[in-house]
Amino acid sequence: MARMNMIQALNSAMDVMLERDPGVVVLGEDVGYFGGVFRTTDGLQRKYGEHRVLDSPISELGIVATSIGMAVNGLRPVAEIQFADYIYPGYDQIVSELARLRYRSAGEFYAPVTIRTPCGGGIRGGQTHSQSPEAIFAHICGIKVVIPSNPYDAKGLLIASIEDDDPVIFLEPKRLYNGPFDGDPGKPAVPWSAHPRGEVPEGHYTVPISKAQIVRAGSDVTIIAYGTMVHVAEAAAASLGLDAEIIDVRTIVPLDTGTLCESVRRTGRCLIVHEATRFAGFGAEISATLQEQCFWQLQAPIGRVGGWDTPYPHAFEWEYFPGQKRVAMALEAVMTAS
Amino acid sequence: MANRPRTRLHVPHPPARPGDRADFSYLKLQPAGAQPRPDVRVSAQATLPMATGLVRVLDDEHRAVGAWDPRLEPEVLQGGLRHMLLTRIFDERMQRTQRQGRISFYMRCLGEEAVSVAGAMALRPADMLFPSYRNQGFYMVRGRPLVDLMCQLLSNTRDMCKGRQLPVMYHWREGNIFSISGNLATQFPQAVGWAMAAAIKGEDHVAATWIGEGSSAEGDFHAGMVFAEVYEAPVLLNIVNNQWAISTFQGFAGGERSTFAARGPGYGVAGVRVDGNDFLAVHAVTQWAAERARKGGGPTLIEHVTYRASAHSTSDDPSRYRPKDEYERWPLGDPVERLKQHLIALGEWSEERHAALTKELEEQVGASWREATKFGTLGEGPRLDPDLMFEDVFKEMPEHLALQRDQLRAERS
Ligand SMILES: Cc1ncc(C[n+]2csc(CCOP(=O)(O)OP(=O)(O)O)c2C)c(N)n1
Ligand SMILES: [Mg+2]
């Protein structure tokens, strides 16, 4: 099997789909000739031509809206929004159009559009290159929301998203592009080549949407995380010597409630960890669901860790980012409460 | 049957990619002095020849010619040269500090200095500027101490943004320069709103805004144009056509078959296309549009034809998408060199004075940097108090933020 970092895995997913399905087109700012500012679409235009891999004008509204039009006319667009922080000019097209087209036309029209976009912090990008907007998409009815935490899942989930007949917002934690990141910026970077999930098949495979994954089985506490925070949570639990069960949500919508509840019923304790701001963050939805379904098995209040409820700052990146310390402190609270 | 016309998808191609010979034959140029200068109250439709032509003042012999010559005093020209040179030296030095890891990111305006410097000089201090990230020349013209800019770049204890913004995202309320957004094009319609307010209040201040040609594809551009036209707002709408938007050339923003300025008359807004590397032409056109706005004539869309000589930012490598020597073949030259030669031709400048000024400005930049770094750098020295992160989210800190601030204190202890 090949070794890939997350960028190569995503590139491979698009390559496989462009090859298999003549309806697949890739579009976005700088994605064509240049291959994307993160090089995720590198080489695809050369291989599949300028009508399959299109550079677009700088208009996120235009990218989303034309993707809808193309999809309605039989194509399967994979649109890139250069940073998730720049998706808002396209928000109306996503909320009012993409998400509701199937519903409002009673299934006659639908738009199988995948919108890929790099998200999350940890790269000194300040407030316009660091946001984690999953919750504002989770609140919309009619789009799926996916966020991988490693190259293997990234490729399999992206292929599944492209093949899905519903629209998908595909969030790529950019801090994980080149290697796993445990939240400690002082440590030397680790490449994906040393990680088991950096082993990625060259060909076609899918990772099912709507299936969470238990990345570490344990019995003391359930830690529910996604994206970059899966790796931070693993490190934080290890630092406390806890036998934590760690679940990578992988799909925000539709949420795999079954896997989460089954685990929490067993451990009786739960901490939810995400990078996004805490207030009305997706952790609130998970927490409420668990409270409804696992109340009688809970031994402690469910904990939540997130970014502070401020815009993402530049100078205070590591005070803002929910690193191991914040996760560990919250874990201790969840473990000692009774 | 085979020759039956059918639909087709056109994909714009830049004239040259890496390895090709640079080619600017697509640029529609006109000699200096060719454009007449109409009365400022001319109708928007009548500006079409100016919007498709090119206003230039400096000719190939470094003389100022034609109706658009703003007839500026030598001291004003020397001031313009100083501001442009300072901008360039500042940029070079800050680029180097980024390479040394002292700041996290930088964006230069190399080759585009005249756009900001001449533009700001032709306006009044009370006029409000809504910049993009490539307008650092405004700060030189309006006299913000370099140390202040550097402290922002360093996110240090004297950072005007209190550590919250990426480098170059300056603001200056007192100097009437609006806060820069990382999200493209948002400032464009905001400037129109500022101008509408000036008109509502009966003031004669105008607003001016700058947007990259690539960013003019955003919907914000359309909203700005429509509001400007509907209310005939006293606003100068500048498109800086530096030919590139990261890796995509201006044809991807609609520059292949028409000029950007020509969109103006299409909306019912006056349009002017100007040589953006000609200090005198930019000054003259800005003055014309400001006078038009102040006299109730409404908005003007100005396209500055220039070239982004540097990389997009310190994260970019342009050798991957355009010929390395493109700037050497750029037909409109270097704005600093052109103004310098003009002043020399006037007998108001010399190589010696230029060398002395360069040295003086380099020393000023060097001394400012030494001063700025005393207040800390991203990695070393004094640091901003992380408590500041929770301030200014709202005017008064709500309880949940106060709790999070306390939580962070506990986390750090
Ligand atoms: C809404 C939004 N979309 C995308 C970006 C990413 N981006 C930053 S600069 C840039 C290119 C802008 O080019 P142009 O407008 O021509 O300005 P220039 O850099 O040439 O001055 C892009 C795509 C962004 N900052 N904001
Ligand atoms: Mg540009």
Coordinates of C-alpha atoms and ligand atoms in Angstrom, one line a residue, chain A residues 29-30 37 56-60 63 81-83 85-90 128-129, chain B residues 105 107-109 112 132-135 169 181-186 211-218 220 239-250 253 307-308 311-313, ligand 1:
Chain A
E29 CA -9.7 29.5 -7.1
D30 CA -6.1 28.6 -8.2
V37 CA -2.6 26.9 -2.8
S56 CA -12.5 29.9 -11.3
P57 CA -12.9 33.7 -10.9
I58 CA -12.6 34.8 -7.2
S59 CA -16.2 34.5 -6.2
E60 CA -17.3 31.9 -3.7
I63 CA -18.3 28.8 -7.3
I81 CA -13.3 27.1 -1.3
Q82 CA -9.7 28.2 -0.7
F83 CA -10.2 28.6 3.1
D85 CA -13.1 31.4 6.3
Y86 CA -14.0 32.5 2.7
I87 CA -17.1 30.4 2.3
Y88 CA -19.5 33.1 3.6
P89 CA -20.0 34.9 0.2
G90 CA -21.4 31.5 -0.9
T128 CA -9.2 34.6 8.3
H129 CA -7.3 31.3 7.9
Chain B
F105 CA 3.7 36.6 7.1
M107 CA 2.7 41.1 1.6
R108 CA 4.6 43.5 -0.6
C109 CA 3.3 46.1 -3.1
E112 CA 2.5 49.3 -7.4
S132 CA -6.9 46.2 0.4
Y133 CA -3.8 44.6 1.9
R134 CA -1.5 46.1 -0.8
N135 CA -2.0 49.8 0.0
M169 CA -4.0 44.1 8.4
S181 CA -10.1 42.6 6.2
G182 CA -8.7 39.3 5.2
N183 CA -11.9 38.6 3.3
L184 CA -11.6 40.0 -0.2
A185 CA -13.7 42.8 -1.6
T186 CA -15.8 43.5 1.6
I211 CA -9.8 46.3 -4.7
G212 CA -7.7 43.9 -6.7
E213 CA -8.8 43.0 -10.2
G214 CA -9.2 39.4 -9.1
S215 CA -11.4 40.4 -6.2
S216 CA -13.6 42.4 -8.4
A217 CA -15.2 39.1 -9.3
E218 CA -16.8 38.9 -5.9
D220 CA -19.4 42.8 -3.2
I239 CA -9.6 48.6 -9.2
V240 CA -5.9 47.7 -9.0
N241 CA -5.3 45.6 -12.1
N242 CA -1.8 44.2 -11.3
Q243 CA -2.5 41.4 -13.9
W244 CA -2.4 38.6 -11.3
A245 CA -4.5 37.2 -8.6
I246 CA -2.3 34.7 -7.0
S247 CA -1.9 32.2 -9.9
T248 CA -4.8 33.4 -12.1
F249 CA -4.3 36.2 -14.6
Q250 CA -6.7 39.1 -15.1
A253 CA -11.8 38.2 -13.6
Y307 CA 2.0 44.8 -12.3
R308 CA 2.4 42.8 -9.2
A311 CA 5.1 37.2 -5.1
H312 CA 1.5 37.3 -3.9
S313 CA 2.7 37.0 -0.3
Ligands
LIG1 C1 -13.4 36.0 0.1 C2 -12.0 35.6 -0.1 N1 -11.8 34.6 -1.1 C3 -10.5 34.2 -1.3 C4 -9.4 34.7 -0.6 C5 -8.0 34.2 -0.8 N2 -7.2 35.2 -1.6 C6 -6.5 36.1 -0.9 S1 -5.7 37.2 -1.9 C7 -6.4 36.4 -3.3 C8 -6.1 36.9 -4.7 C9 -6.6 38.3 -4.9 O1 -6.1 38.9 -6.1 P1 -6.4 40.4 -6.5 O2 -7.8 40.7 -6.1 O3 -6.1 40.5 -7.9 O4 -5.4 41.2 -5.6 P2 -3.8 41.2 -5.6 O5 -3.4 40.1 -4.6 O6 -3.4 41.0 -6.9 O7 -3.4 42.5 -5.0 C10 -7.2 35.3 -2.9 C11 -7.8 34.4 -3.9 C12 -9.7 35.7 0.4 N3 -8.8 36.3 1.1 N4 -11.0 36.1 0.6

